[in-house]
Short mmCIF file of C-alpha atoms and ligand atoms in Angstrom, two decimals:
data_model
loop_
_atom_site.label_atom_id
_atom_site.label_comp_id
_atom_site.label_asym_id
_atom_site.label_seq_id
_atom_site.Cartn_x
_atom_site.Cartn_y
_atom_site.Cartn_z
CA MET A 1 -25.96 32.18 -11.64
CA LYS A 2 -24.92 29.60 -14.27
CA ILE A 3 -21.21 29.45 -15.05
CA LEU A 4 -19.72 27.20 -17.73
CA VAL A 5 -16.11 26.10 -17.50
CA ILE A 6 -14.31 25.05 -20.69
CA ASN A 7 -10.94 23.28 -20.94
CA CYS A 8 -9.72 22.80 -24.51
CA GLY A 9 -6.84 20.44 -25.26
CA SER A 10 -5.37 19.67 -28.67
CA SER A 11 -8.16 17.27 -29.64
CA SER A 12 -10.59 17.54 -26.73
CA ILE A 13 -12.96 19.84 -24.88
CA LYS A 14 -13.92 19.21 -21.28
CA PHE A 15 -16.77 21.18 -19.75
CA LYS A 16 -18.61 21.63 -16.48
CA LEU A 17 -21.72 23.72 -15.84
CA PHE A 18 -22.08 25.09 -12.30
CA GLU A 19 -24.71 26.99 -10.35
CA MET A 20 -22.72 29.59 -8.49
CA PRO A 21 -22.12 30.66 -5.74
CA GLU A 22 -23.79 27.45 -4.48
CA GLU A 23 -21.03 25.44 -6.24
CA ASN A 24 -23.62 22.95 -7.54
CA LEU A 25 -22.45 20.93 -10.53
CA ILE A 26 -25.34 20.86 -13.02
CA SER A 27 -23.78 18.90 -15.82
CA TYR A 28 -20.39 17.92 -17.25
CA GLY A 29 -18.83 16.00 -20.07
CA SER A 30 -16.36 16.05 -22.92
CA VAL A 31 -15.81 15.97 -26.63
CA GLU A 32 -12.80 13.78 -27.43
CA LYS A 33 -10.84 12.89 -30.58
CA ILE A 34 -11.82 16.11 -32.33
CA GLY A 35 -10.72 16.06 -35.96
CA GLU A 36 -10.37 12.27 -36.08
CA GLU A 37 -12.57 9.87 -38.09
CA ILE A 38 -14.74 9.17 -35.10
CA SER A 39 -15.09 11.64 -32.19
CA ILE A 40 -16.72 10.81 -28.86
CA PHE A 41 -19.26 13.00 -27.07
CA LYS A 42 -20.00 12.39 -23.41
CA TYR A 43 -22.64 14.30 -21.45
CA PHE A 44 -23.81 13.77 -17.88
CA GLY A 45 -26.64 15.90 -16.52
CA LYS A 46 -30.43 15.58 -16.64
CA VAL A 47 -29.71 13.00 -19.37
CA ASN A 48 -26.65 10.86 -19.87
CA ILE A 49 -25.24 10.63 -23.37
CA VAL A 50 -22.25 8.74 -24.75
CA LYS A 51 -22.12 8.72 -28.52
CA GLU A 52 -19.70 8.51 -31.44
CA MET A 53 -19.95 11.15 -34.15
CA LYS A 54 -17.72 13.30 -36.33
CA ILE A 55 -16.62 16.62 -34.87
CA ASN A 56 -14.27 18.51 -37.16
CA ASN A 57 -13.03 21.31 -34.90
CA HIS A 58 -13.36 22.95 -31.49
CA GLU A 59 -16.10 25.34 -32.64
CA GLN A 60 -18.28 22.44 -33.71
CA GLY A 61 -17.60 20.77 -30.37
CA ILE A 62 -18.69 23.88 -28.46
CA GLU A 63 -21.80 24.16 -30.61
CA LEU A 64 -22.70 20.58 -29.71
CA ILE A 65 -22.19 21.27 -26.01
CA ALA A 66 -24.29 24.50 -26.24
CA ASN A 67 -27.14 22.71 -28.04
CA THR A 68 -27.15 19.84 -25.55
CA LEU A 69 -27.26 22.33 -22.64
CA LEU A 70 -30.16 24.11 -24.37
CA GLU A 71 -32.07 20.88 -24.83
CA ASN A 72 -31.60 19.75 -21.23
CA GLU A 73 -30.53 22.33 -18.68
CA ILE A 74 -31.15 25.94 -19.85
CA LYS A 75 -33.95 27.80 -21.62
CA ASN A 76 -31.74 30.19 -23.55
CA ILE A 77 -28.05 30.90 -24.10
CA GLU A 78 -28.17 34.14 -22.09
CA GLU A 79 -28.87 32.06 -18.96
CA ILE A 80 -25.14 31.28 -18.89
CA LYS A 81 -23.73 34.48 -17.44
CA GLY A 82 -20.05 33.60 -17.56
CA ILE A 83 -17.70 31.18 -19.27
CA GLY A 84 -14.34 30.45 -17.67
CA HIS A 85 -11.61 29.19 -19.96
CA ARG A 86 -8.51 27.34 -18.85
CA VAL A 87 -5.54 28.91 -20.58
CA VAL A 88 -2.18 27.21 -20.11
CA HIS A 89 0.30 30.02 -20.59
CA GLY A 90 -0.17 33.59 -19.45
CA GLY A 91 3.51 34.47 -19.39
CA GLU A 92 4.57 37.15 -16.88
CA ARG A 93 1.67 39.44 -17.77
CA PHE A 94 -1.34 37.60 -16.27
CA THR A 95 -1.20 37.27 -12.49
CA GLY A 96 -4.81 36.21 -12.08
CA SER A 97 -8.02 35.41 -13.98
CA ILE A 98 -9.17 38.18 -16.28
CA LYS A 99 -12.17 39.21 -18.38
CA ILE A 100 -11.37 38.45 -22.02
CA GLU A 101 -11.30 41.53 -24.25
CA GLU A 102 -9.69 41.92 -27.71
CA GLU A 103 -6.41 42.97 -26.15
CA VAL A 104 -6.32 39.88 -23.83
CA ILE A 105 -6.77 37.64 -26.88
CA LYS A 106 -3.86 39.32 -28.60
CA GLU A 107 -1.65 38.77 -25.54
CA ILE A 108 -2.64 35.12 -25.28
CA GLU A 109 -1.76 34.82 -28.98
CA GLN A 110 1.59 36.42 -28.27
CA HIS A 111 2.27 33.88 -25.51
CA SER A 112 1.52 30.95 -27.85
CA PHE A 113 5.21 30.67 -28.73
CA LEU A 114 5.83 29.69 -25.10
CA ALA A 115 3.13 26.97 -25.20
CA PRO A 116 2.62 25.98 -28.82
CA LEU A 117 1.03 22.65 -27.75
CA HIS A 118 -1.63 24.31 -25.60
CA ASN A 119 -2.44 28.01 -26.10
CA PRO A 120 -3.69 27.80 -29.72
CA HIS A 121 -6.27 25.21 -28.65
CA ASN A 122 -7.33 27.28 -25.63
CA LEU A 123 -7.80 30.21 -28.02
CA ALA A 124 -9.88 28.11 -30.40
CA GLY A 125 -12.24 27.42 -27.50
CA ILE A 126 -12.39 31.07 -26.52
CA LYS A 127 -13.14 32.21 -30.06
CA GLY A 128 -15.78 29.49 -30.52
CA CYS A 129 -17.55 30.56 -27.31
CA MET A 130 -17.39 34.25 -28.17
CA LYS A 131 -19.17 33.46 -31.42
CA LEU A 132 -21.83 31.18 -29.85
CA PHE A 133 -22.30 33.11 -26.61
CA PRO A 134 -21.84 36.70 -27.76
CA HIS A 135 -23.41 38.27 -24.69
CA THR A 136 -21.74 36.11 -22.09
CA VAL A 137 -18.75 37.38 -20.05
CA GLN A 138 -15.72 35.28 -21.03
CA VAL A 139 -12.91 34.85 -18.50
CA ALA A 140 -9.41 33.43 -18.93
CA SER A 141 -7.86 31.50 -16.04
CA PHE A 142 -4.14 30.83 -16.46
CA ASP A 143 -2.18 27.77 -15.30
CA THR A 144 0.80 30.02 -14.83
CA ALA A 145 -0.93 32.77 -12.83
CA PHE A 146 -0.47 31.32 -9.32
CA HIS A 147 3.27 31.03 -9.93
CA THR A 148 3.80 34.67 -10.85
CA THR A 149 4.72 35.29 -7.21
CA MET A 150 7.92 33.26 -7.52
CA PRO A 151 11.06 35.24 -6.82
CA LYS A 152 13.86 35.54 -9.36
CA ILE A 153 16.12 33.13 -7.49
CA SER A 154 13.63 30.35 -8.19
CA TYR A 155 12.43 31.27 -11.67
CA LEU A 156 15.62 32.22 -13.45
CA TYR A 157 17.80 29.63 -15.20
CA ALA A 158 21.53 30.16 -14.77
CA ILE A 159 22.07 30.91 -18.44
CA PRO A 160 23.09 34.31 -19.81
CA TYR A 161 20.72 36.90 -18.32
CA SER A 162 20.04 38.31 -21.80
CA PHE A 163 18.10 35.13 -22.62
CA TYR A 164 15.58 36.15 -20.00
CA GLU A 165 15.54 39.80 -21.06
CA LYS A 166 15.36 39.21 -24.76
CA TYR A 167 13.44 35.92 -25.06
CA LYS A 168 11.64 35.59 -21.71
CA ILE A 169 13.27 32.22 -21.13
CA ARG A 170 12.57 31.42 -17.44
CA LYS A 171 10.59 29.05 -15.23
CA TYR A 172 6.87 29.81 -15.40
CA GLY A 173 5.33 26.71 -13.78
CA PHE A 174 1.93 25.14 -14.53
CA HIS A 175 -1.05 23.48 -12.77
CA GLY A 176 -1.32 26.76 -10.87
CA THR A 177 -5.11 26.51 -10.49
CA SER A 178 -4.77 23.14 -8.83
CA HIS A 179 -1.86 24.09 -6.54
CA ARG A 180 -3.79 27.23 -5.46
CA TYR A 181 -7.00 25.27 -4.87
CA VAL A 182 -5.40 22.63 -2.65
CA ALA A 183 -3.23 25.20 -0.81
CA ARG A 184 -6.37 27.28 0.03
CA ARG A 185 -8.28 24.16 1.04
CA THR A 186 -5.40 23.07 3.32
CA ALA A 187 -5.55 26.47 5.04
CA GLU A 188 -9.31 25.98 5.56
CA ILE A 189 -8.86 22.46 6.96
CA MET A 190 -6.09 23.60 9.33
CA GLY A 191 -8.09 26.68 10.41
CA LYS A 192 -5.39 29.08 9.19
CA GLY A 193 -5.52 32.24 7.06
CA LYS A 194 -4.82 31.62 3.37
CA TYR A 195 -1.60 33.65 3.60
CA ASP A 196 -0.64 32.13 6.92
CA ILE A 197 0.48 28.72 5.74
CA ASN A 198 3.49 26.94 4.20
CA VAL A 199 2.54 23.89 2.12
CA ILE A 200 4.17 21.52 -0.31
CA THR A 201 1.51 20.69 -2.89
CA CYS A 202 2.04 17.61 -5.09
CA HIS A 203 -0.17 17.54 -8.19
CA LEU A 204 0.29 14.04 -9.61
CA GLY A 205 -1.87 13.38 -12.63
CA ASN A 206 -1.14 12.87 -16.30
CA GLY A 207 1.24 15.72 -15.85
CA CYS A 208 3.00 16.02 -12.47
CA SER A 209 4.29 19.05 -10.64
CA ILE A 210 5.13 20.06 -7.07
CA THR A 211 5.04 23.52 -5.57
CA ALA A 212 6.60 25.11 -2.49
CA VAL A 213 3.85 27.44 -1.23
CA LYS A 214 5.23 30.04 1.20
CA ASN A 215 2.74 32.21 3.09
CA GLY A 216 0.03 31.06 0.69
CA LYS A 217 2.00 32.07 -2.42
CA SER A 218 3.94 30.01 -4.93
CA TYR A 219 7.65 30.33 -4.09
CA ASP A 220 9.02 27.59 -6.34
CA THR A 221 7.61 24.90 -8.58
CA SER A 222 8.98 21.99 -10.54
CA MET A 223 7.67 22.68 -14.07
CA GLY A 224 9.59 25.26 -16.03
CA LEU A 225 9.46 27.19 -19.28
CA THR A 226 7.40 24.21 -20.45
CA PRO A 227 5.63 21.41 -18.56
CA LEU A 228 8.58 19.09 -19.31
CA GLU A 229 10.74 19.99 -16.34
CA GLY A 230 10.61 18.44 -12.89
CA LEU A 231 8.93 15.25 -11.73
CA ILE A 232 8.72 12.03 -13.75
CA MET A 233 5.32 11.94 -15.45
CA GLY A 234 3.19 9.51 -17.45
CA THR A 235 5.07 10.04 -20.70
CA ARG A 236 7.38 13.02 -19.91
CA SER A 237 10.91 12.65 -18.63
CA GLY A 238 10.94 15.51 -16.17
CA ASP A 239 14.43 16.74 -15.16
CA ILE A 240 17.22 15.60 -17.43
CA ASP A 241 20.81 16.73 -18.09
CA PRO A 242 20.54 19.16 -21.07
CA GLY A 243 23.71 17.40 -22.29
CA VAL A 244 21.50 14.39 -23.13
CA ILE A 245 19.64 16.55 -25.64
CA LEU A 246 22.87 17.86 -27.17
CA TYR A 247 24.12 14.28 -27.47
CA CYS A 248 20.88 13.20 -29.16
CA LEU A 249 21.24 16.11 -31.59
CA GLU A 250 24.93 15.87 -32.36
CA GLY A 251 25.89 12.33 -31.44
CA LEU A 252 22.77 10.47 -32.60
CA ASN A 253 21.68 12.97 -35.31
CA LEU A 254 18.10 13.01 -34.05
CA LYS A 255 15.91 15.91 -35.23
CA PRO A 256 14.55 18.42 -32.63
CA SER A 257 11.01 17.14 -33.42
CA GLU A 258 12.13 13.55 -32.71
CA ILE A 259 13.69 14.53 -29.42
CA SER A 260 10.56 16.45 -28.45
CA GLU A 261 8.44 13.38 -29.21
CA ILE A 262 10.76 11.18 -27.10
CA LEU A 263 10.84 13.51 -24.11
CA ASN A 264 7.15 14.42 -24.18
CA LYS A 265 5.43 11.26 -25.37
CA LYS A 266 7.76 8.30 -24.91
CA SER A 267 9.49 8.86 -21.64
CA GLY A 268 8.45 8.86 -17.99
CA LEU A 269 6.54 5.87 -16.59
CA TYR A 270 5.85 4.70 -20.10
CA GLY A 271 9.46 4.99 -21.26
CA ILE A 272 10.90 3.04 -18.35
CA SER A 273 8.14 0.44 -17.92
CA GLU A 274 7.80 -0.07 -21.69
CA ILE A 275 4.17 -0.99 -20.84
CA SER A 276 1.99 1.98 -19.86
CA ASN A 277 1.84 5.59 -18.69
CA ASP A 278 -1.15 4.80 -16.47
CA PHE A 279 -0.84 3.70 -12.85
CA ARG A 280 -4.01 1.65 -13.20
CA ASN A 281 -2.16 -0.61 -15.61
CA LEU A 282 1.16 -0.54 -13.79
CA LEU A 283 0.13 -1.15 -10.16
CA PRO A 284 -0.94 -4.82 -10.64
CA LEU A 285 2.58 -5.48 -11.99
CA TYR A 286 4.48 -3.74 -9.18
CA GLY A 287 6.94 -6.18 -7.62
CA LYS A 288 6.29 -8.70 -10.40
CA ASN A 289 7.67 -6.95 -13.50
CA GLU A 290 11.18 -5.53 -13.18
CA LYS A 291 10.80 -2.47 -15.44
CA VAL A 292 7.36 -1.59 -14.04
CA THR A 293 8.76 -1.77 -10.49
CA LEU A 294 11.74 0.36 -11.53
CA ALA A 295 9.46 2.98 -13.19
CA ILE A 296 7.30 3.35 -10.06
CA ASP A 297 10.32 3.38 -7.72
CA MET A 298 12.00 6.08 -9.90
CA PHE A 299 8.74 8.11 -9.90
CA CYS A 300 8.59 8.05 -6.07
CA TYR A 301 12.32 8.70 -5.68
CA ARG A 302 12.18 11.85 -7.84
CA LEU A 303 9.11 13.05 -5.93
CA LYS A 304 10.88 12.45 -2.60
CA LYS A 305 13.92 14.44 -3.73
CA TYR A 306 11.70 17.40 -4.57
CA ILE A 307 9.72 17.14 -1.30
CA GLY A 308 13.04 17.19 0.60
CA SER A 309 14.39 20.14 -1.34
CA TYR A 310 11.18 22.14 -0.82
CA MET A 311 11.25 21.35 2.90
CA ALA A 312 14.72 22.87 2.95
CA VAL A 313 13.52 25.87 0.93
CA LEU A 314 10.51 26.55 3.14
CA GLY A 315 12.07 25.79 6.52
CA LYS A 316 8.78 25.60 8.34
CA VAL A 317 6.26 23.36 6.60
CA ASP A 318 2.67 23.06 7.84
CA ALA A 319 1.52 20.32 5.43
CA ILE A 320 2.33 18.17 2.47
CA VAL A 321 -0.67 17.63 0.15
CA PHE A 322 -1.30 15.06 -2.57
CA THR A 323 -3.74 15.65 -5.39
CA GLY A 324 -4.41 14.66 -9.03
CA GLY A 325 -5.38 11.21 -10.35
CA ILE A 326 -2.26 9.56 -8.89
CA GLY A 327 -2.00 11.71 -5.74
CA GLU A 328 -5.64 10.95 -4.86
CA ASN A 329 -5.76 7.29 -5.79
CA VAL A 330 -2.38 5.65 -5.27
CA PRO A 331 -1.39 5.11 -1.57
CA LEU A 332 1.79 3.32 -2.67
CA VAL A 333 3.19 6.55 -4.18
CA ARG A 334 2.36 8.56 -1.04
CA GLU A 335 3.94 5.92 1.24
CA LYS A 336 7.09 5.46 -0.80
CA SER A 337 7.73 9.12 -1.41
CA LEU A 338 7.42 9.93 2.33
CA GLU A 339 9.17 6.90 3.82
CA ASN A 340 12.09 7.52 6.24
CA LEU A 341 11.29 11.18 6.65
CA GLU A 342 10.40 10.77 10.34
CA ILE A 343 13.57 12.62 11.35
CA PHE A 344 12.19 15.65 9.50
CA GLY A 345 8.84 15.49 11.30
CA VAL A 346 6.91 13.70 8.53
CA ILE A 347 5.16 10.59 9.81
CA ILE A 348 2.62 8.93 7.55
CA ASP A 349 -0.07 6.70 9.01
CA LYS A 350 0.09 3.67 6.71
CA ASP A 351 -3.40 2.43 7.59
CA LYS A 352 -5.10 5.81 7.06
CA ASN A 353 -3.08 6.21 3.86
CA LYS A 354 -4.58 2.95 2.48
CA GLU A 355 -8.11 4.06 3.43
CA ILE A 356 -8.04 7.48 1.82
CA VAL A 357 -8.54 6.80 -1.89
CA GLY A 358 -10.33 9.28 -4.16
CA LYS A 359 -11.47 11.41 -1.24
CA GLU A 360 -10.27 14.08 1.11
CA GLY A 361 -8.53 13.03 4.31
CA GLU A 362 -5.57 13.38 6.62
CA ILE A 363 -3.02 10.57 6.36
CA SER A 364 -0.43 11.66 8.92
CA LYS A 365 -0.03 10.25 12.42
CA GLU A 366 -1.09 12.41 15.35
CA GLU A 367 2.57 13.01 16.34
CA SER A 368 3.63 14.12 12.83
CA ASN A 369 4.87 17.73 12.98
CA ILE A 370 4.00 18.17 9.33
CA LYS A 371 0.44 17.22 8.46
CA ILE A 372 -0.15 15.10 5.34
CA PHE A 373 -3.41 15.44 3.41
CA VAL A 374 -5.03 14.02 0.34
CA ILE A 375 -7.24 16.70 -1.27
CA PRO A 376 -9.04 15.97 -4.55
CA THR A 377 -8.32 18.85 -6.87
CA ASN A 378 -11.11 20.82 -8.45
CA GLU A 379 -9.60 23.14 -11.00
CA GLU A 380 -12.94 23.69 -12.72
CA LEU A 381 -14.64 24.82 -9.54
CA ARG A 382 -11.79 27.29 -8.86
CA ILE A 383 -12.15 28.64 -12.41
CA ALA A 384 -15.95 28.82 -11.96
CA PHE A 385 -15.46 30.78 -8.76
CA ASP A 386 -13.07 33.29 -10.40
CA THR A 387 -15.47 33.65 -13.32
CA TYR A 388 -18.42 34.20 -11.03
CA GLN A 389 -16.59 36.98 -9.24
CA ILE A 390 -15.56 38.68 -12.48
CA VAL A 391 -19.12 38.45 -13.84
CA ARG A 392 -20.44 40.01 -10.63
CA GLU A 393 -17.94 42.89 -10.95
CA SER A 394 -18.85 43.47 -14.59
CA ILE A 395 -22.65 43.30 -14.11
CA PRO A 396 -23.43 45.60 -11.18
CA GLU A 397 -26.32 44.31 -9.14
CA LYS A 398 -29.50 46.35 -9.42
P1 AMP B 1 -5.40 13.25 -13.96
O1 AMP B 1 -4.56 13.87 -15.04
O2 AMP B 1 -5.34 14.00 -12.67
O3 AMP B 1 -6.78 12.89 -14.38
O4 AMP B 1 -4.67 11.84 -13.62
C1 AMP B 1 -4.65 10.77 -14.54
C2 AMP B 1 -3.73 9.69 -14.04
O5 AMP B 1 -4.00 9.34 -12.69
C3 AMP B 1 -3.84 8.38 -14.81
O6 AMP B 1 -2.95 8.34 -15.89
C4 AMP B 1 -3.43 7.34 -13.78
O7 AMP B 1 -2.01 7.15 -13.77
C5 AMP B 1 -3.84 7.94 -12.46
N1 AMP B 1 -5.13 7.42 -11.96
C6 AMP B 1 -6.35 7.95 -12.10
N2 AMP B 1 -7.28 7.21 -11.44
C7 AMP B 1 -6.62 6.19 -10.85
C8 AMP B 1 -7.01 5.10 -10.03
N3 AMP B 1 -8.29 4.89 -9.65
N4 AMP B 1 -6.04 4.26 -9.61
C9 AMP B 1 -4.74 4.44 -9.94
N5 AMP B 1 -4.31 5.46 -10.71
C10 AMP B 1 -5.23 6.34 -11.15
#
């Protein structure tokens, strides 16, 4: 059964076409710089295409993807039985992936105020697909869903309770599909049941978050009401004293939009290094450039603080897992964030750590009480799997 997975950002669409349940990737690609003078279309399947063209909006982008699939991989549109959409914010309502009906669209719209930078674009993709694939089952998979198991003591902010009751201000957490995927994979690797494991999952990519997974369920996570809270990221500050924001407003007379731009786009690795948000550009300068070195050291220090606090929260930890572009590819971050934790039963094998780059592997020493793994994330495959199951439920087998 062919399942398409769509991930719409503000100016991009990423897609992957799978044959399920075999989990075979048939083709994948992206449309980038949507709405700009020149957009870029990339397609990798039976043919490989990289070309510049003008794509005005998400619907046009999806049409281009659909036509390219028709020309190369499928005979007709109906061959695609399900489309899984990544949706960033599902609020408290959506605890798992769900078939998209009118009422679901309305609820995603209602949650847009919680994720104004993401949900409207996710919706544009959903609406475009519903138009172009009218007979295909559409499924929404929420970044927040995995974290809906968090207890109140971890998700409430210590501000007046009425702010939660009236405005739903609380921690929601993100990257849930990735944290869930690597937590389940860890259970498989360790030969444990999926609800029989405590893991600390570190998703370190463009955005970074860490989750304390207790008995297979999210118990606490570093991102909050928005993806700004928690770890230091490429361009986001992560945790910051809210007083800094008040001072920027009242002391420096900055506008809310300017502060948002600073905290979301100009901070993090980029803000401190003053060079780049990308580890590929920063690593060659580590130890040579003072601000680059400081940025990376701060990144690892913040990560280590969270790992330590989640070890305390969980008590018994089976494994610490690294995933995402940085987690999978940067041994330096793994080594620095776990150094001197031997007393807590975390012993990294420095040689194995250097070997495991961009692939799955164990990087802890034999005698380490807590196992350490690198597990490449595969959010799209997880979404494809959920979509496949929902399609099967909605089309009874003859
Ligand atoms: P993601 O959002 O998971 O795709 O991660 C993107 C980030 O991962 C980039 O901004 C880089 O900082 C980092 N990254 C990806 N690939 C590599 C690599 N081969 N070496 C070092 N850093 C990488």
